[in-house]
Structures are given as structure tokens and as C-alpha cells.
Amino acid sequence: MQDTAIVDKIKQMVEDSGINDNEFYRTFKKEPLPLETVKEVFQQYYLYIRTFPQILSGLAPRVDDELIRLKLSRTVVSELGDGRGDPHYVMFEKALAGIGVELEDYRTVEHEPEAEALVASLRRLFLEESPNYAIGAHYVIEEFGFPMIVNLYEGFRLYSGWEHEDYNYFYLHILIEANHVDWIQEALLAAATDDASREELIKGASEVLDALNAFWAGLNRIATRQPVGAL
């Protein structure tokens, strides 16, 4: 596998996984959910987006290549508002507030097992495994990010009471997600130096896809009021 072949390989893995057209997206876009259910669902999603910049920032000291460190750091800075605006998790809080939902403190609330498992997988991949696992996983996270934002936006539009500025979380990500993909793609290509490194990159991509698909299935379980273990 040479040059951009690894990019094509991971893109195909994302496509084949079905994550871009998962059951939760279909449920969320079908009709408005009770706001209490919306709160339950996005309390889990918030754990993911709130902790990911923290986890990602811990990867930068673990890599040797300065280009890779730069690309990782740029993504963290972007996620935290780039020194010019709100961190993205704050923007998401405002999106929820626009439809009348206020989350509990993520540090004290009890989360569902799928959300806990996703964050645990991210901590392992980014902070314990070879950095190549994390770089492959990070590429997946950015690659599926644009379809995720579009699907969530289409669902949020079903609710009443919001003003356009409340949804800056979605508008911003629609504009910048391509930059995130470009940055991590450069890091991915820089990391793919030999067969062993490429194998680790693909392994990380595969493992995070499994965790993410389980996470979205868990959100659909909550949205459709099914008990734990029903899916």
C-alpha cells in the first residue's frame, strides 16, 4: 500500500461500516423526540465531544514526527475555538439551549454503557496504544464528521424555538470539517512509513469504527426507549 492508498482504504472502511446512514440518524430525522429523550441522548453525545479534545491533546506528546504533532495540535486548537470563539462543546450547549434542553454536568452524571465504552476506547487508542492506532482512529472521526453534522442538523431542524445563531455549532462544522480532514490526512500519510505502521493505522481505524457504531446504536436504543442489551 503506497501513497494515498491507505486513505482510500480507510474511507472505504467508513463507507462499508454503515456509520454514515445509521439507525439513530434515521430515527432522529424522522420526527421530533420528547425533549427529555433529546436530553438523555445528547447527554451521551456531549461526553464524546467534551472529552475528545482532552484525549487528542494527550496524543501530541507521544508522536515523534513534528508534522504530525502540528496537525494534531491544530485540530485541538480548532476544537477549542481557535482563540476567537467558543469551544465547540459550548456551541453545542447553545444549540441544545435553543430548543429548551439543558444538560447535567458531564463530570457527575451517570452515562450509558455505550458512551462510557466509546470514551474508554478513545483513551486506550490515543493514550495507550501505538500512536499509529490513534492516527488511524482520528482519521475515521474526521472523515465521518461531515455526514454526522449534516444528519444531526437535519434532526435538530425539526424542533421549535431555535434562532439561526443557536445553530452555529452546525454551520461552523459544515464549513471547517474539510480542514480537519485535510489536516489529519496529512498526518496519516506521514505516519504510513512502512507495512507495520500501515497495519497499525488500519487497526486503529477498525477499532474506533466498532466503538462508534456501538455508540450510535446505543443512542438509537435510548431514542426508541429500548432497554440496555436490547440491540
PDB file of N, CA, C and O in Angstrom, residues 7 11 48-49 52-53 56 67-68 70-82 84 86-89 91 135-149 169 171-189:
ATOM      1  N   VAL A   7      -5.459   6.086   2.556  1.00  0.00           N
ATOM      2  CA  VAL A   7      -6.606   6.990   2.693  1.00  0.00           C
ATOM      3  C   VAL A   7      -7.837   6.349   2.065  1.00  0.00           C
ATOM      4  O   VAL A   7      -8.914   6.311   2.663  1.00  0.00           O
ATOM      5  N   LYS A  11     -11.282   5.229   4.000  1.00  0.00           N
ATOM      6  CA  LYS A  11     -12.551   5.785   3.522  1.00  0.00           C
ATOM      7  C   LYS A  11     -13.532   4.665   3.177  1.00  0.00           C
ATOM      8  O   LYS A  11     -14.730   4.756   3.488  1.00  0.00           O
ATOM      9  N   TYR A  48     -18.833  12.520  24.593  1.00  0.00           N
ATOM     10  CA  TYR A  48     -17.914  12.262  23.483  1.00  0.00           C
ATOM     11  C   TYR A  48     -17.228  13.550  23.032  1.00  0.00           C
ATOM     12  O   TYR A  48     -15.994  13.635  22.985  1.00  0.00           O
ATOM     13  N   ILE A  49     -18.007  14.587  22.718  1.00  0.00           N
ATOM     14  CA  ILE A  49     -17.387  15.795  22.158  1.00  0.00           C
ATOM     15  C   ILE A  49     -16.667  16.620  23.225  1.00  0.00           C
ATOM     16  O   ILE A  49     -15.754  17.382  22.901  1.00  0.00           O
ATOM     17  N   PHE A  52     -13.214  14.474  23.881  1.00  0.00           N
ATOM     18  CA  PHE A  52     -12.302  14.176  22.776  1.00  0.00           C
ATOM     19  C   PHE A  52     -11.141  15.165  22.650  1.00  0.00           C
ATOM     20  O   PHE A  52      -9.993  14.738  22.459  1.00  0.00           O
ATOM     21  N   PRO A  53     -11.352  16.487  22.741  1.00  0.00           N
ATOM     22  CA  PRO A  53     -10.191  17.388  22.671  1.00  0.00           C
ATOM     23  C   PRO A  53      -9.172  17.124  23.780  1.00  0.00           C
ATOM     24  O   PRO A  53      -7.961  17.243  23.563  1.00  0.00           O
ATOM     25  N   LEU A  56      -7.349  13.934  22.649  1.00  0.00           N
ATOM     26  CA  LEU A  56      -6.496  14.219  21.496  1.00  0.00           C
ATOM     27  C   LEU A  56      -5.255  15.003  21.892  1.00  0.00           C
ATOM     28  O   LEU A  56      -4.164  14.757  21.371  1.00  0.00           O
ATOM     29  N   LEU A  67       5.502  17.167  11.982  1.00  0.00           N
ATOM     30  CA  LEU A  67       4.365  17.474  11.130  1.00  0.00           C
ATOM     31  C   LEU A  67       3.093  16.892  11.725  1.00  0.00           C
ATOM     32  O   LEU A  67       2.057  17.553  11.785  1.00  0.00           O
ATOM     33  N   ILE A  68       3.183  15.649  12.175  1.00  0.00           N
ATOM     34  CA  ILE A  68       2.024  15.012  12.793  1.00  0.00           C
ATOM     35  C   ILE A  68       1.611  15.765  14.047  1.00  0.00           C
ATOM     36  O   ILE A  68       0.429  16.034  14.270  1.00  0.00           O
ATOM     37  N   LEU A  70       2.026  18.876  14.688  1.00  0.00           N
ATOM     38  CA  LEU A  70       1.409  20.133  14.256  1.00  0.00           C
ATOM     39  C   LEU A  70      -0.045  19.919  13.870  1.00  0.00           C
ATOM     40  O   LEU A  70      -0.936  20.690  14.282  1.00  0.00           O
ATOM     41  N   LYS A  71      -0.319  18.891  13.067  1.00  0.00           N
ATOM     42  CA  LYS A  71      -1.678  18.661  12.594  1.00  0.00           C
ATOM     43  C   LYS A  71      -2.614  18.302  13.740  1.00  0.00           C
ATOM     44  O   LYS A  71      -3.767  18.759  13.780  1.00  0.00           O
ATOM     45  N   LEU A  72      -2.129  17.504  14.675  1.00  0.00           N
ATOM     46  CA  LEU A  72      -2.931  17.164  15.847  1.00  0.00           C
ATOM     47  C   LEU A  72      -3.236  18.412  16.673  1.00  0.00           C
ATOM     48  O   LEU A  72      -4.368  18.639  17.111  1.00  0.00           O
ATOM     49  N   SER A  73      -2.216  19.227  16.860  1.00  0.00           N
ATOM     50  CA  SER A  73      -2.370  20.428  17.683  1.00  0.00           C
ATOM     51  C   SER A  73      -3.320  21.424  17.026  1.00  0.00           C
ATOM     52  O   SER A  73      -4.119  22.080  17.709  1.00  0.00           O
ATOM     53  N   ARG A  74      -3.256  21.535  15.707  1.00  0.00           N
ATOM     54  CA  ARG A  74      -4.169  22.443  15.005  1.00  0.00           C
ATOM     55  C   ARG A  74      -5.619  22.020  15.231  1.00  0.00           C
ATOM     56  O   ARG A  74      -6.511  22.862  15.400  1.00  0.00           O
ATOM     57  N   THR A  75      -5.849  20.710  15.224  1.00  0.00           N
ATOM     58  CA  THR A  75      -7.209  20.225  15.431  1.00  0.00           C
ATOM     59  C   THR A  75      -7.694  20.531  16.838  1.00  0.00           C
ATOM     60  O   THR A  75      -8.841  20.953  17.042  1.00  0.00           O
ATOM     61  N   VAL A  76      -6.826  20.323  17.831  1.00  0.00           N
ATOM     62  CA  VAL A  76      -7.206  20.635  19.214  1.00  0.00           C
ATOM     63  C   VAL A  76      -7.540  22.117  19.357  1.00  0.00           C
ATOM     64  O   VAL A  76      -8.570  22.491  19.950  1.00  0.00           O
ATOM     65  N   VAL A  77      -6.685  22.971  18.804  1.00  0.00           N
ATOM     66  CA  VAL A  77      -6.916  24.422  18.892  1.00  0.00           C
ATOM     67  C   VAL A  77      -8.243  24.788  18.228  1.00  0.00           C
ATOM     68  O   VAL A  77      -9.027  25.588  18.755  1.00  0.00           O
ATOM     69  N   SER A  78      -8.521  24.199  17.077  1.00  0.00           N
ATOM     70  CA  SER A  78      -9.777  24.453  16.383  1.00  0.00           C
ATOM     71  C   SER A  78     -10.965  24.035  17.241  1.00  0.00           C
ATOM     72  O   SER A  78     -11.951  24.770  17.364  1.00  0.00           O
ATOM     73  N   GLU A  79     -10.877  22.844  17.841  1.00  0.00           N
ATOM     74  CA  GLU A  79     -11.977  22.343  18.669  1.00  0.00           C
ATOM     75  C   GLU A  79     -12.236  23.255  19.866  1.00  0.00           C
ATOM     76  O   GLU A  79     -13.368  23.339  20.358  1.00  0.00           O
ATOM     77  N   LEU A  80     -11.218  23.935  20.322  1.00  0.00           N
ATOM     78  CA  LEU A  80     -11.355  24.792  21.494  1.00  0.00           C
ATOM     79  C   LEU A  80     -11.631  26.250  21.136  1.00  0.00           C
ATOM     80  O   LEU A  80     -11.503  27.138  21.978  1.00  0.00           O
ATOM     81  N   GLY A  81     -11.987  26.503  19.880  1.00  0.00           N
ATOM     82  CA  GLY A  81     -12.422  27.831  19.483  1.00  0.00           C
ATOM     83  C   GLY A  81     -11.378  28.670  18.786  1.00  0.00           C
ATOM     84  O   GLY A  81     -11.655  29.811  18.408  1.00  0.00           O
ATOM     85  N   ASP A  82     -10.167  28.146  18.643  1.00  0.00           N
ATOM     86  CA  ASP A  82      -9.116  28.824  17.879  1.00  0.00           C
ATOM     87  C   ASP A  82      -8.767  30.201  18.435  1.00  0.00           C
ATOM     88  O   ASP A  82      -8.258  31.069  17.717  1.00  0.00           O
ATOM     89  N   ARG A  84     -10.649  32.553  19.095  1.00  0.00           N
ATOM     90  CA  ARG A  84     -11.518  33.612  18.577  1.00  0.00           C
ATOM     91  C   ARG A  84     -12.990  33.400  18.903  1.00  0.00           C
ATOM     92  O   ARG A  84     -13.783  34.327  18.821  1.00  0.00           O
ATOM     93  N   ASP A  86     -16.118  30.430  20.809  1.00  0.00           N
ATOM     94  CA  ASP A  86     -16.398  29.444  21.848  1.00  0.00           C
ATOM     95  C   ASP A  86     -15.813  28.082  21.473  1.00  0.00           C
ATOM     96  O   ASP A  86     -15.777  27.714  20.284  1.00  0.00           O
ATOM     97  N   PRO A  87     -15.399  27.308  22.458  1.00  0.00           N
ATOM     98  CA  PRO A  87     -15.115  25.899  22.189  1.00  0.00           C
ATOM     99  C   PRO A  87     -16.340  25.237  21.564  1.00  0.00           C
ATOM    100  O   PRO A  87     -17.482  25.640  21.822  1.00  0.00           O
ATOM    101  N   HIS A  88     -16.103  24.209  20.775  1.00  0.00           N
ATOM    102  CA  HIS A  88     -17.214  23.605  20.056  1.00  0.00           C
ATOM    103  C   HIS A  88     -18.239  22.981  20.989  1.00  0.00           C
ATOM    104  O   HIS A  88     -19.438  22.997  20.696  1.00  0.00           O
ATOM    105  N   TYR A  89     -17.792  22.455  22.127  1.00  0.00           N
ATOM    106  CA  TYR A  89     -18.760  21.863  23.046  1.00  0.00           C
ATOM    107  C   TYR A  89     -19.677  22.935  23.634  1.00  0.00           C
ATOM    108  O   TYR A  89     -20.855  22.664  23.915  1.00  0.00           O
ATOM    109  N   MET A  91     -20.601  25.632  21.957  1.00  0.00           N
ATOM    110  CA  MET A  91     -21.526  25.909  20.861  1.00  0.00           C
ATOM    111  C   MET A  91     -22.640  24.866  20.814  1.00  0.00           C
ATOM    112  O   MET A  91     -23.796  25.191  20.510  1.00  0.00           O
ATOM    113  N   ILE A 135      -3.858   7.717  15.202  1.00  0.00           N
ATOM    114  CA  ILE A 135      -3.913   8.496  13.965  1.00  0.00           C
ATOM    115  C   ILE A 135      -4.926   7.884  12.997  1.00  0.00           C
ATOM    116  O   ILE A 135      -5.714   8.590  12.360  1.00  0.00           O
ATOM    117  N   GLY A 136      -4.923   6.556  12.902  1.00  0.00           N
ATOM    118  CA  GLY A 136      -5.937   5.894  12.082  1.00  0.00           C
ATOM    119  C   GLY A 136      -7.333   6.136  12.607  1.00  0.00           C
ATOM    120  O   GLY A 136      -8.268   6.408  11.843  1.00  0.00           O
ATOM    121  N   ALA A 137      -7.488   6.072  13.934  1.00  0.00           N
ATOM    122  CA  ALA A 137      -8.787   6.321  14.555  1.00  0.00           C
ATOM    123  C   ALA A 137      -9.226   7.771  14.337  1.00  0.00           C
ATOM    124  O   ALA A 137     -10.394   8.043  14.048  1.00  0.00           O
ATOM    125  N   HIS A 138      -8.288   8.682  14.471  1.00  0.00           N
ATOM    126  CA  HIS A 138      -8.607  10.103  14.303  1.00  0.00           C
ATOM    127  C   HIS A 138      -9.063  10.385  12.879  1.00  0.00           C
ATOM    128  O   HIS A 138      -9.986  11.182  12.661  1.00  0.00           O
ATOM    129  N   TYR A 139      -8.446   9.745  11.911  1.00  0.00           N
ATOM    130  CA  TYR A 139      -8.878   9.959  10.529  1.00  0.00           C
ATOM    131  C   TYR A 139     -10.334   9.534  10.349  1.00  0.00           C
ATOM    132  O   TYR A 139     -11.118  10.224   9.681  1.00  0.00           O
ATOM    133  N   VAL A 140     -10.712   8.418  10.952  1.00  0.00           N
ATOM    134  CA  VAL A 140     -12.107   7.976  10.883  1.00  0.00           C
ATOM    135  C   VAL A 140     -13.030   9.030  11.489  1.00  0.00           C
ATOM    136  O   VAL A 140     -14.063   9.381  10.918  1.00  0.00           O
ATOM    137  N   ILE A 141     -12.676   9.535  12.667  1.00  0.00           N
ATOM    138  CA  ILE A 141     -13.508  10.515  13.366  1.00  0.00           C
ATOM    139  C   ILE A 141     -13.733  11.749  12.508  1.00  0.00           C
ATOM    140  O   ILE A 141     -14.851  12.281  12.436  1.00  0.00           O
ATOM    141  N   GLU A 142     -12.691  12.208  11.831  1.00  0.00           N
ATOM    142  CA  GLU A 142     -12.851  13.393  10.985  1.00  0.00           C
ATOM    143  C   GLU A 142     -13.556  13.062   9.678  1.00  0.00           C
ATOM    144  O   GLU A 142     -14.349  13.852   9.174  1.00  0.00           O
ATOM    145  N   GLU A 143     -13.303  11.898   9.126  1.00  0.00           N
ATOM    146  CA  GLU A 143     -13.888  11.517   7.846  1.00  0.00           C
ATOM    147  C   GLU A 143     -15.402  11.369   7.949  1.00  0.00           C
ATOM    148  O   GLU A 143     -16.140  11.744   7.029  1.00  0.00           O
ATOM    149  N   PHE A 144     -15.895  10.809   9.051  1.00  0.00           N
ATOM    150  CA  PHE A 144     -17.344  10.662   9.168  1.00  0.00           C
ATOM    151  C   PHE A 144     -17.983  11.893   9.810  1.00  0.00           C
ATOM    152  O   PHE A 144     -19.210  11.972   9.941  1.00  0.00           O
ATOM    153  N   GLY A 145     -17.168  12.894  10.163  1.00  0.00           N
ATOM    154  CA  GLY A 145     -17.671  14.059  10.874  1.00  0.00           C
ATOM    155  C   GLY A 145     -18.654  14.899  10.079  1.00  0.00           C
ATOM    156  O   GLY A 145     -19.661  15.371  10.620  1.00  0.00           O
ATOM    157  N   PHE A 146     -18.381  15.116   8.799  1.00  0.00           N
ATOM    158  CA  PHE A 146     -19.286  15.952   7.997  1.00  0.00           C
ATOM    159  C   PHE A 146     -20.663  15.317   7.851  1.00  0.00           C
ATOM    160  O   PHE A 146     -21.677  15.977   8.114  1.00  0.00           O
ATOM    161  N   PRO A 147     -20.762  14.050   7.442  1.00  0.00           N
ATOM    162  CA  PRO A 147     -22.095  13.432   7.389  1.00  0.00           C
ATOM    163  C   PRO A 147     -22.791  13.438   8.745  1.00  0.00           C
ATOM    164  O   PRO A 147     -24.019  13.593   8.810  1.00  0.00           O
ATOM    165  N   MET A 148     -22.039  13.269   9.817  1.00  0.00           N
ATOM    166  CA  MET A 148     -22.627  13.307  11.157  1.00  0.00           C
ATOM    167  C   MET A 148     -23.286  14.656  11.418  1.00  0.00           C
ATOM    168  O   MET A 148     -24.448  14.729  11.857  1.00  0.00           O
ATOM    169  N   ILE A 149     -22.547  15.739  11.151  1.00  0.00           N
ATOM    170  CA  ILE A 149     -23.070  17.076  11.397  1.00  0.00           C
ATOM    171  C   ILE A 149     -24.316  17.334  10.555  1.00  0.00           C
ATOM    172  O   ILE A 149     -25.313  17.892  11.041  1.00  0.00           O
ATOM    173  N   TYR A 169     -23.065  25.855  15.900  1.00  0.00           N
ATOM    174  CA  TYR A 169     -22.301  24.603  16.011  1.00  0.00           C
ATOM    175  C   TYR A 169     -22.330  23.839  14.695  1.00  0.00           C
ATOM    176  O   TYR A 169     -21.307  23.329  14.234  1.00  0.00           O
ATOM    177  N   TYR A 171     -23.371  25.096  11.610  1.00  0.00           N
ATOM    178  CA  TYR A 171     -22.885  25.898  10.481  1.00  0.00           C
ATOM    179  C   TYR A 171     -21.359  25.901  10.436  1.00  0.00           C
ATOM    180  O   TYR A 171     -20.757  25.760   9.363  1.00  0.00           O
ATOM    181  N   LEU A 172     -20.733  26.069  11.601  1.00  0.00           N
ATOM    182  CA  LEU A 172     -19.272  26.102  11.646  1.00  0.00           C
ATOM    183  C   LEU A 172     -18.678  24.788  11.176  1.00  0.00           C
ATOM    184  O   LEU A 172     -17.733  24.765  10.371  1.00  0.00           O
ATOM    185  N   HIS A 173     -19.225  23.683  11.658  1.00  0.00           N
ATOM    186  CA  HIS A 173     -18.654  22.389  11.286  1.00  0.00           C
ATOM    187  C   HIS A 173     -18.849  22.071   9.811  1.00  0.00           C
ATOM    188  O   HIS A 173     -18.002  21.424   9.197  1.00  0.00           O
ATOM    189  N   ILE A 174     -19.949  22.530   9.250  1.00  0.00           N
ATOM    190  CA  ILE A 174     -20.141  22.334   7.813  1.00  0.00           C
ATOM    191  C   ILE A 174     -19.043  23.058   7.032  1.00  0.00           C
ATOM    192  O   ILE A 174     -18.568  22.581   5.999  1.00  0.00           O
ATOM    193  N   LEU A 175     -18.597  24.198   7.554  1.00  0.00           N
ATOM    194  CA  LEU A 175     -17.552  24.974   6.887  1.00  0.00           C
ATOM    195  C   LEU A 175     -16.153  24.417   7.121  1.00  0.00           C
ATOM    196  O   LEU A 175     -15.320  24.409   6.213  1.00  0.00           O
ATOM    197  N   ILE A 176     -15.856  23.958   8.340  1.00  0.00           N
ATOM    198  CA  ILE A 176     -14.464  23.635   8.691  1.00  0.00           C
ATOM    199  C   ILE A 176     -14.128  22.160   8.689  1.00  0.00           C
ATOM    200  O   ILE A 176     -12.950  21.809   8.778  1.00  0.00           O
ATOM    201  N   GLU A 177     -15.117  21.296   8.561  1.00  0.00           N
ATOM    202  CA  GLU A 177     -14.814  19.867   8.692  1.00  0.00           C
ATOM    203  C   GLU A 177     -13.823  19.402   7.626  1.00  0.00           C
ATOM    204  O   GLU A 177     -12.983  18.538   7.876  1.00  0.00           O
ATOM    205  N   ALA A 178     -13.910  20.005   6.437  1.00  0.00           N
ATOM    206  CA  ALA A 178     -12.960  19.638   5.380  1.00  0.00           C
ATOM    207  C   ALA A 178     -11.524  19.964   5.790  1.00  0.00           C
ATOM    208  O   ALA A 178     -10.595  19.232   5.444  1.00  0.00           O
ATOM    209  N   ASN A 179     -11.328  21.065   6.527  1.00  0.00           N
ATOM    210  CA  ASN A 179      -9.987  21.392   7.016  1.00  0.00           C
ATOM    211  C   ASN A 179      -9.478  20.328   7.975  1.00  0.00           C
ATOM    212  O   ASN A 179      -8.313  19.916   7.911  1.00  0.00           O
ATOM    213  N   HIS A 180     -10.345  19.889   8.865  1.00  0.00           N
ATOM    214  CA  HIS A 180      -9.943  18.850   9.818  1.00  0.00           C
ATOM    215  C   HIS A 180      -9.531  17.571   9.089  1.00  0.00           C
ATOM    216  O   HIS A 180      -8.546  16.923   9.452  1.00  0.00           O
ATOM    217  N   VAL A 181     -10.321  17.209   8.077  1.00  0.00           N
ATOM    218  CA  VAL A 181      -9.988  16.009   7.302  1.00  0.00           C
ATOM    219  C   VAL A 181      -8.633  16.182   6.620  1.00  0.00           C
ATOM    220  O   VAL A 181      -7.792  15.275   6.635  1.00  0.00           O
ATOM    221  N   ASP A 182      -8.397  17.342   6.025  1.00  0.00           N
ATOM    222  CA  ASP A 182      -7.120  17.585   5.343  1.00  0.00           C
ATOM    223  C   ASP A 182      -5.952  17.495   6.316  1.00  0.00           C
ATOM    224  O   ASP A 182      -4.911  16.906   6.003  1.00  0.00           O
ATOM    225  N   TRP A 183      -6.101  18.071   7.497  1.00  0.00           N
ATOM    226  CA  TRP A 183      -5.006  18.060   8.479  1.00  0.00           C
ATOM    227  C   TRP A 183      -4.664  16.642   8.898  1.00  0.00           C
ATOM    228  O   TRP A 183      -3.496  16.250   8.901  1.00  0.00           O
ATOM    229  N   ILE A 184      -5.675  15.870   9.251  1.00  0.00           N
ATOM    230  CA  ILE A 184      -5.383  14.527   9.741  1.00  0.00           C
ATOM    231  C   ILE A 184      -4.982  13.602   8.597  1.00  0.00           C
ATOM    232  O   ILE A 184      -4.244  12.636   8.790  1.00  0.00           O
ATOM    233  N   GLN A 185      -5.419  13.908   7.372  1.00  0.00           N
ATOM    234  CA  GLN A 185      -4.956  13.107   6.235  1.00  0.00           C
ATOM    235  C   GLN A 185      -3.449  13.286   6.039  1.00  0.00           C
ATOM    236  O   GLN A 185      -2.735  12.308   5.764  1.00  0.00           O
ATOM    237  N   GLU A 186      -2.974  14.501   6.192  1.00  0.00           N
ATOM    238  CA  GLU A 186      -1.529  14.726   6.105  1.00  0.00           C
ATOM    239  C   GLU A 186      -0.789  13.971   7.202  1.00  0.00           C
ATOM    240  O   GLU A 186       0.282  13.410   6.968  1.00  0.00           O
ATOM    241  N   ALA A 187      -1.351  13.954   8.400  1.00  0.00           N
ATOM    242  CA  ALA A 187      -0.735  13.201   9.494  1.00  0.00           C
ATOM    243  C   ALA A 187      -0.753  11.706   9.194  1.00  0.00           C
ATOM    244  O   ALA A 187       0.231  10.999   9.451  1.00  0.00           O
ATOM    245  N   LEU A 188      -1.857  11.226   8.657  1.00  0.00           N
ATOM    246  CA  LEU A 188      -1.986   9.804   8.313  1.00  0.00           C
ATOM    247  C   LEU A 188      -0.930   9.398   7.296  1.00  0.00           C
ATOM    248  O   LEU A 188      -0.251   8.363   7.451  1.00  0.00           O
ATOM    249  N   LEU A 189      -0.769  10.193   6.257  1.00  0.00           N
ATOM    250  CA  LEU A 189       0.208   9.872   5.220  1.00  0.00           C
ATOM    251  C   LEU A 189       1.634   9.933   5.759  1.00  0.00           C
ATOM    252  O   LEU A 189       2.489   9.132   5.383  1.00  0.00           O
TER     253      LEU A 189
END
